[in-house]
Tab-separated table of C-alpha atoms in Angstrom:
chain	number	residue	atom	x	y	z
A	1	UNK	CA	61.503	209.120	-4.143
A	2	UNK	CA	63.497	207.377	-6.842
A	3	UNK	CA	62.320	203.970	-7.867
A	4	UNK	CA	65.509	203.222	-9.739
A	5	UNK	CA	67.891	203.915	-6.885
A	6	UNK	CA	69.529	201.432	-4.611
A	7	UNK	CA	67.243	202.314	-1.720
A	8	UNK	CA	65.312	205.203	-0.282
A	9	UNK	CA	65.183	207.183	2.858
A	10	UNK	CA	63.708	205.691	5.966
A	11	UNK	CA	60.316	207.217	6.681
A	12	UNK	CA	59.491	209.054	9.873
A	13	UNK	CA	57.618	206.555	12.043
A	14	UNK	CA	54.632	208.800	12.628
A	15	UNK	CA	52.729	209.078	9.379
A	16	UNK	CA	49.429	210.934	9.716
A	17	UNK	CA	46.494	208.567	9.352
A	18	UNK	CA	45.015	210.557	6.479
A	19	UNK	CA	48.332	210.492	4.621
A	20	UNK	CA	48.588	206.758	5.188
A	21	UNK	CA	45.395	206.209	3.239
A	22	UNK	CA	46.608	208.101	0.179
A	23	UNK	CA	48.676	205.891	-2.052
A	24	UNK	CA	51.220	206.979	-4.592
A	25	UNK	CA	52.108	204.747	-7.506
A	26	UNK	CA	55.789	204.342	-8.265
A	27	UNK	CA	56.932	202.176	-11.145
A	28	UNK	CA	59.926	200.038	-10.216
A	29	UNK	CA	62.409	198.356	-12.562
A	30	UNK	CA	61.182	195.189	-14.253
A	31	UNK	CA	62.403	191.698	-13.456
A	32	UNK	CA	61.921	188.881	-15.928
A	33	UNK	CA	59.967	191.203	-18.207
A	34	UNK	CA	57.482	192.050	-15.449
A	35	UNK	CA	57.418	195.659	-14.238
A	36	UNK	CA	56.763	196.172	-10.550
A	37	UNK	CA	54.387	198.957	-9.520
A	38	UNK	CA	54.560	200.038	-5.892
A	39	UNK	CA	51.619	201.672	-4.177
A	40	UNK	CA	53.043	203.582	-1.258
A	41	UNK	CA	51.489	205.701	1.465
A	42	UNK	CA	52.022	209.421	0.989
A	43	UNK	CA	55.252	210.612	2.489
A	44	UNK	CA	56.801	207.173	2.788
A	45	UNK	CA	59.749	205.877	0.753
A	46	UNK	CA	62.369	203.179	1.044
A	47	UNK	CA	60.793	200.156	-0.557
A	48	UNK	CA	60.350	201.186	-4.181
A	49	UNK	CA	63.557	199.565	-5.369
A	50	UNK	CA	65.100	196.100	-5.221
A	51	UNK	CA	67.538	197.485	-2.659
A	52	UNK	CA	70.372	196.790	-5.079
A	53	UNK	CA	71.545	198.439	-8.315
A	54	UNK	CA	69.158	197.218	-10.993
A	55	UNK	CA	68.494	198.865	-14.346
A	56	UNK	CA	65.437	196.753	-15.039
A	57	UNK	CA	64.820	194.176	-17.724
A	58	UNK	CA	62.911	194.959	-20.879
A	59	UNK	CA	59.161	194.774	-20.372
A	60	UNK	CA	56.934	192.277	-22.118
A	61	UNK	CA	54.214	191.462	-19.607
A	62	UNK	CA	51.564	193.118	-17.469
A	63	UNK	CA	52.651	194.974	-14.309
A	64	UNK	CA	52.807	193.348	-10.910
A	65	UNK	CA	51.335	195.600	-8.227
A	66	UNK	CA	52.596	195.661	-4.647
A	67	UNK	CA	50.708	197.780	-2.123
A	68	UNK	CA	52.685	198.738	0.974
A	69	UNK	CA	50.720	199.320	4.183
A	70	UNK	CA	51.876	200.602	7.526
A	71	UNK	CA	49.891	198.961	10.265
A	72	UNK	CA	49.183	195.602	11.913
A	73	UNK	CA	50.525	192.757	9.804
A	74	UNK	CA	47.578	190.542	10.652
A	75	UNK	CA	47.598	186.814	9.963
A	76	UNK	CA	43.870	186.537	10.569
A	77	UNK	CA	42.306	184.082	8.184
A	78	UNK	CA	45.666	182.554	7.280
A	79	UNK	CA	46.679	178.945	7.916
A	80	UNK	CA	50.344	178.010	8.110
A	81	UNK	CA	51.424	175.074	5.985
A	82	UNK	CA	55.196	175.374	5.948
A	83	UNK	CA	58.017	176.995	7.862
A	84	UNK	CA	59.967	179.623	6.043
A	85	UNK	CA	63.732	179.961	5.806
A	86	UNK	CA	65.388	182.879	7.584
A	87	UNK	CA	64.444	185.704	7.408
A	88	UNK	CA	60.958	184.553	6.351
A	89	UNK	CA	59.096	182.778	9.130
A	90	UNK	CA	56.252	180.902	7.506
A	91	UNK	CA	54.214	180.167	4.429
A	92	UNK	CA	50.459	180.359	4.843
A	93	UNK	CA	47.271	180.068	2.817
A	94	UNK	CA	44.229	182.317	2.958
A	95	UNK	CA	40.628	181.150	2.671
A	96	UNK	CA	40.914	181.045	-1.130
A	97	UNK	CA	44.017	178.886	-1.015
A	98	UNK	CA	46.189	181.813	-2.142
A	99	UNK	CA	49.646	182.034	-0.543
A	100	UNK	CA	50.931	184.473	2.042
A	101	UNK	CA	54.325	184.835	3.687
A	102	UNK	CA	55.068	186.150	7.165
A	103	UNK	CA	58.275	187.345	8.755
A	104	UNK	CA	58.631	187.974	12.464
A	105	UNK	CA	62.104	186.627	13.036
A	106	UNK	CA	63.751	187.204	16.384
A	107	UNK	CA	60.927	189.284	17.763
A	108	UNK	CA	61.228	191.841	14.964
A	109	UNK	CA	58.031	193.682	14.027
A	110	UNK	CA	55.945	191.423	11.854
A	111	UNK	CA	55.707	191.830	8.109
A	112	UNK	CA	53.173	189.978	6.012
A	113	UNK	CA	52.888	189.529	2.258
A	114	UNK	CA	49.367	188.616	1.136
A	115	UNK	CA	47.815	187.787	-2.213
A	116	UNK	CA	45.122	190.181	-3.378
A	117	UNK	CA	44.830	189.013	-6.993
A	118	UNK	CA	46.966	185.932	-7.768
A	119	UNK	CA	49.838	186.804	-10.063
A	120	UNK	CA	48.712	190.435	-10.312
A	121	UNK	CA	48.412	192.235	-7.024
A	122	UNK	CA	49.827	191.681	-3.537
A	123	UNK	CA	49.958	193.589	-0.279
A	124	UNK	CA	52.905	193.921	2.080
A	125	UNK	CA	52.014	195.054	5.596
A	126	UNK	CA	54.579	196.445	7.992
A	127	UNK	CA	54.095	197.040	11.675
A	128	UNK	CA	57.071	199.322	11.283
A	129	UNK	CA	58.988	200.478	8.227
A	130	UNK	CA	61.716	197.862	7.848
A	131	UNK	CA	65.380	198.633	7.911
A	132	UNK	CA	67.080	198.963	4.573
A	133	UNK	CA	68.228	195.728	3.064
A	134	UNK	CA	64.932	193.932	3.469
A	135	UNK	CA	63.508	195.098	0.173
A	136	UNK	CA	65.249	192.476	-1.906
A	137	UNK	CA	64.048	189.632	0.317
A	138	UNK	CA	60.429	190.611	-0.062
A	139	UNK	CA	60.673	191.401	-3.745
A	140	UNK	CA	62.256	188.029	-4.430
A	141	UNK	CA	59.490	186.342	-2.423
A	142	UNK	CA	56.910	188.369	-4.328
A	143	UNK	CA	58.190	187.200	-7.709
A	144	UNK	CA	58.388	183.639	-6.448
A	145	UNK	CA	54.647	183.797	-5.763
A	146	UNK	CA	53.565	185.881	-8.731
A	147	UNK	CA	55.453	184.358	-11.648
A	148	UNK	CA	53.866	180.896	-11.535
A	149	UNK	CA	50.498	182.292	-10.438
A	150	UNK	CA	50.260	184.199	-13.723
A	151	UNK	CA	51.862	181.280	-15.592
A	152	UNK	CA	54.702	183.580	-16.591
A	153	UNK	CA	57.686	181.573	-15.367
A	154	UNK	CA	59.663	180.374	-12.372
A	155	UNK	CA	62.522	181.529	-10.223
A	156	UNK	CA	65.515	179.219	-10.544
A	157	UNK	CA	68.360	178.797	-8.090
A	158	UNK	CA	71.101	179.158	-10.649
A	159	UNK	CA	73.781	181.324	-12.136
A	160	UNK	CA	73.605	182.160	-15.828
A	161	UNK	CA	75.471	184.015	-18.546
A	162	UNK	CA	75.099	184.871	-22.213
A	163	UNK	CA	77.294	183.420	-24.944
A	164	UNK	CA	78.664	185.837	-27.554
A	165	UNK	CA	75.700	184.976	-29.808
A	166	UNK	CA	73.291	186.173	-27.086
A	167	UNK	CA	71.983	182.758	-26.067
A	168	UNK	CA	71.947	181.789	-22.409
A	169	UNK	CA	73.740	179.147	-20.380
A	170	UNK	CA	72.247	178.042	-17.068
A	171	UNK	CA	74.149	176.623	-14.092
A	172	UNK	CA	71.542	175.331	-11.635
A	173	UNK	CA	72.051	173.979	-8.162
A	174	UNK	CA	71.860	174.546	-4.430
A	175	UNK	CA	74.310	176.572	-2.396
A	176	UNK	CA	77.841	175.263	-2.503
A	177	UNK	CA	77.532	173.549	-5.861
A	178	UNK	CA	79.927	176.011	-7.509
A	179	UNK	CA	77.554	178.046	-9.630
A	180	UNK	CA	78.592	181.391	-8.120
A	181	UNK	CA	82.277	180.483	-8.476
A	182	UNK	CA	81.729	179.645	-12.132
A	183	UNK	CA	79.869	182.910	-12.701
A	184	UNK	CA	82.703	184.813	-11.054
A	185	UNK	CA	85.215	182.988	-13.271
A	186	UNK	CA	83.292	183.987	-16.404
A	187	UNK	CA	83.171	187.595	-15.236
A	188	UNK	CA	86.838	187.567	-14.342
A	189	UNK	CA	87.855	186.290	-17.790
A	190	UNK	CA	85.451	188.375	-19.904
A	191	UNK	CA	84.136	191.324	-17.919
A	192	UNK	CA	80.965	192.671	-19.494
A	193	UNK	CA	81.824	191.171	-22.885
A	194	UNK	CA	80.066	188.012	-21.667
A	195	UNK	CA	77.201	189.256	-19.492
A	196	UNK	CA	76.652	187.264	-16.322
A	197	UNK	CA	72.915	187.476	-15.745
A	198	UNK	CA	73.213	186.379	-12.134
A	199	UNK	CA	75.426	184.413	-9.768
A	200	UNK	CA	72.416	183.237	-7.709
A	201	UNK	CA	68.864	183.595	-9.076
A	202	UNK	CA	67.348	183.868	-12.518
A	203	UNK	CA	63.872	183.852	-13.999
A	204	UNK	CA	62.962	181.222	-16.571
A	205	UNK	CA	60.074	181.830	-18.943
A	206	UNK	CA	58.830	180.051	-22.056
A	207	UNK	CA	58.503	181.973	-25.283
A	208	UNK	CA	55.372	181.593	-27.385
A	209	UNK	CA	56.922	178.635	-29.221
A	210	UNK	CA	57.843	176.966	-25.924
A	211	UNK	CA	61.523	177.860	-26.055
A	212	UNK	CA	62.991	178.464	-22.566
A	213	UNK	CA	64.366	181.955	-21.901
A	214	UNK	CA	66.603	183.055	-19.031
A	215	UNK	CA	66.446	186.516	-17.428
A	216	UNK	CA	68.850	188.101	-14.977
A	217	UNK	CA	67.580	189.301	-11.603
A	218	UNK	CA	68.822	191.774	-8.966
A	219	UNK	CA	69.026	189.024	-6.301
A	220	UNK	CA	72.689	188.177	-6.548
A	221	UNK	CA	75.030	186.281	-4.242
A	222	UNK	CA	78.469	187.083	-2.875
A	223	UNK	CA	80.004	187.700	-6.299
A	224	UNK	CA	77.531	190.558	-6.733
A	225	UNK	CA	76.760	189.719	-10.368
A	226	UNK	CA	73.438	190.775	-11.849
A	227	UNK	CA	72.622	192.030	-15.340
A	228	UNK	CA	69.216	192.994	-16.709
A	229	UNK	CA	69.534	191.012	-19.939
A	230	UNK	CA	67.863	187.887	-21.218
A	231	UNK	CA	68.534	185.163	-23.761
A	232	UNK	CA	67.144	181.911	-25.105
A	233	UNK	CA	68.460	178.960	-23.126
A	234	UNK	CA	70.839	176.855	-25.197
A	235	UNK	CA	72.792	174.871	-22.623
A	236	UNK	CA	72.800	173.746	-18.999
A	237	UNK	CA	76.155	173.327	-17.300
A	238	UNK	CA	76.892	171.573	-14.009
A	239	UNK	CA	80.255	172.699	-12.604
A	240	UNK	CA	82.710	170.335	-10.955
A	241	UNK	CA	86.373	170.329	-10.000
A	242	UNK	CA	89.009	169.008	-12.386
A	243	UNK	CA	92.575	169.858	-13.327
A	244	UNK	CA	91.986	170.220	-17.047
A	245	UNK	CA	88.962	172.145	-18.325
A	246	UNK	CA	86.627	169.691	-19.991
A	247	UNK	CA	83.006	169.603	-21.048
A	248	UNK	CA	81.383	166.180	-20.858
A	249	UNK	CA	77.935	164.625	-20.973
A	250	UNK	CA	76.044	164.063	-17.721
A	251	UNK	CA	74.623	160.618	-16.911
A	252	UNK	CA	70.873	160.576	-17.409
A	253	UNK	CA	70.179	159.644	-13.788
A	254	UNK	CA	71.804	162.838	-12.530
A	255	UNK	CA	69.983	165.289	-14.718
A	256	UNK	CA	66.417	165.305	-13.417
A	257	UNK	CA	67.142	165.626	-9.680
A	258	UNK	CA	69.608	168.477	-10.264
A	259	UNK	CA	67.241	170.363	-12.529
A	260	UNK	CA	63.988	169.825	-10.603
A	261	UNK	CA	65.635	170.744	-7.315
A	262	UNK	CA	66.705	174.145	-8.614
A	263	UNK	CA	63.244	175.384	-9.550
A	264	UNK	CA	61.040	177.301	-7.105
A	265	UNK	CA	57.928	175.216	-7.617
A	266	UNK	CA	54.624	176.769	-6.420
A	267	UNK	CA	54.186	174.106	-3.759
A	268	UNK	CA	51.068	175.761	-2.289
A	269	UNK	CA	48.970	174.995	-5.405
A	270	UNK	CA	48.689	171.583	-7.082
A	271	UNK	CA	47.416	172.957	-10.415
A	272	UNK	CA	50.224	175.511	-10.578
A	273	UNK	CA	52.760	172.853	-9.545
A	274	UNK	CA	51.598	170.614	-12.374
A	275	UNK	CA	52.040	173.519	-14.782
A	276	UNK	CA	55.500	174.241	-13.344
A	277	UNK	CA	56.579	170.613	-13.746
A	278	UNK	CA	55.515	170.938	-17.367
A	279	UNK	CA	57.925	173.858	-17.700
A	280	UNK	CA	60.705	171.801	-16.132
A	281	UNK	CA	59.910	168.924	-18.465
A	282	UNK	CA	60.187	171.294	-21.415
A	283	UNK	CA	63.620	172.430	-20.235
A	284	UNK	CA	64.905	168.899	-19.620
A	285	UNK	CA	63.707	167.675	-22.992
A	286	UNK	CA	64.896	170.668	-25.014
A	287	UNK	CA	68.212	171.705	-23.467
A	288	UNK	CA	71.384	169.598	-23.309
A	289	UNK	CA	73.023	169.186	-19.907
A	290	UNK	CA	76.796	168.921	-19.596
A	291	UNK	CA	79.380	168.884	-16.849
A	292	UNK	CA	82.219	171.397	-16.885
A	293	UNK	CA	85.215	170.238	-14.906
A	294	UNK	CA	87.786	172.927	-14.163
A	295	UNK	CA	90.014	174.567	-11.631
A	296	UNK	CA	89.246	178.240	-10.974
A	297	UNK	CA	92.069	180.163	-12.658
A	298	UNK	CA	92.485	182.698	-15.479
A	299	UNK	CA	91.242	181.309	-18.747
A	300	UNK	CA	88.909	178.641	-17.363
A	301	UNK	CA	85.891	180.751	-18.281
A	302	UNK	CA	87.263	181.247	-21.782
A	303	UNK	CA	87.641	177.489	-22.155
A	304	UNK	CA	84.003	176.972	-21.142
A	305	UNK	CA	82.622	179.616	-23.504
A	306	UNK	CA	84.705	178.286	-26.387
A	307	UNK	CA	83.595	174.702	-25.711
A	308	UNK	CA	79.939	175.662	-25.452
A	309	UNK	CA	80.099	177.777	-28.578
A	310	UNK	CA	81.550	174.817	-30.453
A	311	UNK	CA	78.757	172.415	-29.413
A	312	UNK	CA	75.793	174.786	-29.418
A	313	UNK	CA	73.210	173.909	-32.042
A	314	UNK	CA	72.682	176.709	-34.566
B	1	UNK	CA	43.289	146.710	13.550
B	2	UNK	CA	44.732	146.864	10.039
B	3	UNK	CA	46.641	149.841	8.699
B	4	UNK	CA	46.205	150.701	5.062
B	5	UNK	CA	47.976	153.352	3.047
B	6	UNK	CA	46.669	155.375	0.133
B	7	UNK	CA	47.844	158.355	-1.884
B	8	UNK	CA	47.037	161.694	-0.297
B	9	UNK	CA	45.150	164.248	-2.351
B	10	UNK	CA	47.082	167.164	-3.803
B	11	UNK	CA	50.144	165.138	-4.726
B	12	UNK	CA	51.368	166.052	-8.181
B	13	UNK	CA	53.201	163.498	-10.309
B	14	UNK	CA	54.730	163.931	-13.713
B	15	UNK	CA	57.135	162.118	-16.021
B	16	UNK	CA	60.189	164.271	-16.611
B	17	UNK	CA	63.161	163.084	-18.586
B	18	UNK	CA	61.984	159.496	-18.326
B	19	UNK	CA	61.631	159.649	-14.534
B	20	UNK	CA	58.536	159.916	-12.370
B	21	UNK	CA	58.637	163.031	-10.213
B	22	UNK	CA	56.312	163.241	-7.221
B	23	UNK	CA	55.644	166.548	-5.416
B	24	UNK	CA	53.462	166.660	-2.278
B	25	UNK	CA	51.650	169.994	-2.241
B	26	UNK	CA	50.508	172.020	0.786
B	27	UNK	CA	51.292	169.274	3.224
B	28	UNK	CA	51.858	170.864	6.590
B	29	UNK	CA	55.039	172.266	8.083
B	30	UNK	CA	58.036	171.150	6.084
B	31	UNK	CA	61.647	171.931	5.485
B	32	UNK	CA	60.977	173.708	2.226
B	33	UNK	CA	63.555	176.418	2.077
B	34	UNK	CA	62.936	179.500	-0.037
B	35	UNK	CA	66.459	180.745	0.507
B	36	UNK	CA	67.752	177.617	-1.162
B	37	UNK	CA	64.608	177.186	-3.229
B	38	UNK	CA	64.714	173.496	-2.393
B	39	UNK	CA	61.494	171.770	-3.083
B	40	UNK	CA	60.570	168.536	-1.410
B	41	UNK	CA	60.074	166.052	-4.202
B	42	UNK	CA	60.678	162.400	-4.930
B	43	UNK	CA	62.030	160.586	-7.930
B	44	UNK	CA	60.464	157.165	-8.146
B	45	UNK	CA	62.565	154.298	-9.384
B	46	UNK	CA	61.073	151.142	-10.862
B	47	UNK	CA	59.888	149.702	-7.555
B	48	UNK	CA	58.684	153.091	-6.409
B	49	UNK	CA	56.587	153.454	-9.527
B	50	UNK	CA	54.981	150.068	-8.926
B	51	UNK	CA	54.252	150.882	-5.296
B	52	UNK	CA	52.859	154.318	-6.140
B	53	UNK	CA	50.644	152.756	-8.781
B	54	UNK	CA	49.284	150.310	-6.201
B	55	UNK	CA	48.636	153.089	-3.711
B	56	UNK	CA	45.937	154.598	-5.879
B	57	UNK	CA	43.700	152.473	-3.640
B	58	UNK	CA	44.193	151.596	0.059
B	59	UNK	CA	46.844	148.940	0.524
B	60	UNK	CA	48.254	146.846	3.348
B	61	UNK	CA	52.008	147.006	3.772
B	62	UNK	CA	52.275	143.224	3.442
B	63	UNK	CA	50.363	143.244	0.166
B	64	UNK	CA	52.720	145.839	-1.261
B	65	UNK	CA	55.703	143.718	-0.288
B	66	UNK	CA	54.119	140.667	-1.908
B	67	UNK	CA	53.720	142.667	-5.114
B	68	UNK	CA	57.432	143.463	-5.143
B	69	UNK	CA	58.330	139.833	-4.492
B	70	UNK	CA	56.181	138.784	-7.447
B	71	UNK	CA	57.224	141.577	-9.790
B	72	UNK	CA	60.949	141.644	-9.095
B	73	UNK	CA	61.595	138.284	-7.454
B	74	UNK	CA	62.998	140.160	-4.493
B	75	UNK	CA	63.762	138.292	-1.280
B	76	UNK	CA	60.879	138.711	1.202
B	77	UNK	CA	62.952	140.518	3.815
B	78	UNK	CA	64.336	142.941	1.243
B	79	UNK	CA	60.856	143.589	-0.097
B	80	UNK	CA	59.558	144.310	3.413
B	81	UNK	CA	62.406	146.734	4.076
B	82	UNK	CA	61.980	148.520	0.750
B	83	UNK	CA	58.266	148.944	1.287
B	84	UNK	CA	58.718	150.090	4.866
B	85	UNK	CA	61.211	152.784	3.873
B	86	UNK	CA	59.075	153.877	0.949
B	87	UNK	CA	55.952	154.225	3.073
B	88	UNK	CA	57.817	156.021	5.850
B	89	UNK	CA	59.367	158.579	3.483
B	90	UNK	CA	56.117	159.360	1.708
B	91	UNK	CA	54.133	159.411	4.945
B	92	UNK	CA	56.592	161.889	6.476
B	93	UNK	CA	56.191	164.075	3.397
B	94	UNK	CA	52.400	163.916	3.776
B	95	UNK	CA	52.112	162.210	0.392
B	96	UNK	CA	50.198	159.301	1.904
B	97	UNK	CA	47.142	158.975	4.083
B	98	UNK	CA	47.053	156.340	6.780
B	99	UNK	CA	43.759	154.529	7.263
B	100	UNK	CA	43.236	152.553	10.438
B	101	UNK	CA	40.527	149.910	10.040
């Protein structure tokens, strides 16, 4: 069993009951500074990695524990409050008001992620060991629940990269907004000289002095870009189409909806949501937002990095 | 029978970047989409802020419209339409409770 690999072997379906009760601890690569510890039944592998190549971020927080259980993925005691997007079926709350997520799409054997200790420990039950490729869905969902629960940070629907000085640029927005295209353009022009943290999802945390920090994640999009680095957030860029590369200010009325809509707010918990909105407020008040108009072609990424470097505050 | 509207519990509001953001929390089945990480939220403009302020206590729809007419000198029909849309959107998002008296 190799926690750092891209995926493990599928387990034999018949795991002796006694073996099922014995749990091994496997430390997985960290995301957003948070190491993930898997507790797995003896003799079972396949879910101890993000399912994608991921070296792991540096670690600066307490571990997040995920216990994997083979058996009925019961929803007893859970109340649904929202539908989930494919492949997740529903969001639910337990008697404590802690969140759970269920997947039983298309008649597939049910899987259920439950909160044991908010922000610290969760349990993922499988009626059958899932096929490979599901790990990243559940691990992304896990971090979406755990990060705000421990007041660590938030997942953001965004691409991001690091300027040559190591500070981060964030490109938030929903699918189709052009953030993955922009990330791909940066990578095409610079390669690893300008690390692209992600073309799809990043983690945002606040340092001790309240400064926003961006971390790469393994949950990339079609461009396949993911780097386990992090940097202080210095600029937010909204991509748009234009013939000549240009970096301009964004009208005030556009900023808040674009930024708020990109954050995975903990919408199951009003206290946590209030905290999360405070994080968003910190980002909006501290980080300039600009529009980058360009046409995807060689050199457009260079133009953006040069323009941002010129305007970035020291 | 009179219908009054009032803020639902568990709705989080905050000023962000000079705008009032309103997020209904834990409000029944919704279109929240984890794959797109879209969160259902509202940005309240000037009239929305006034209406939301009024809805801290149960209000009749007509009284809300009258407040807009007074505050913004809006034509009565426009005020009625604005209030109706506002109440419908927030009710659908479970941000309001409906009290039948």
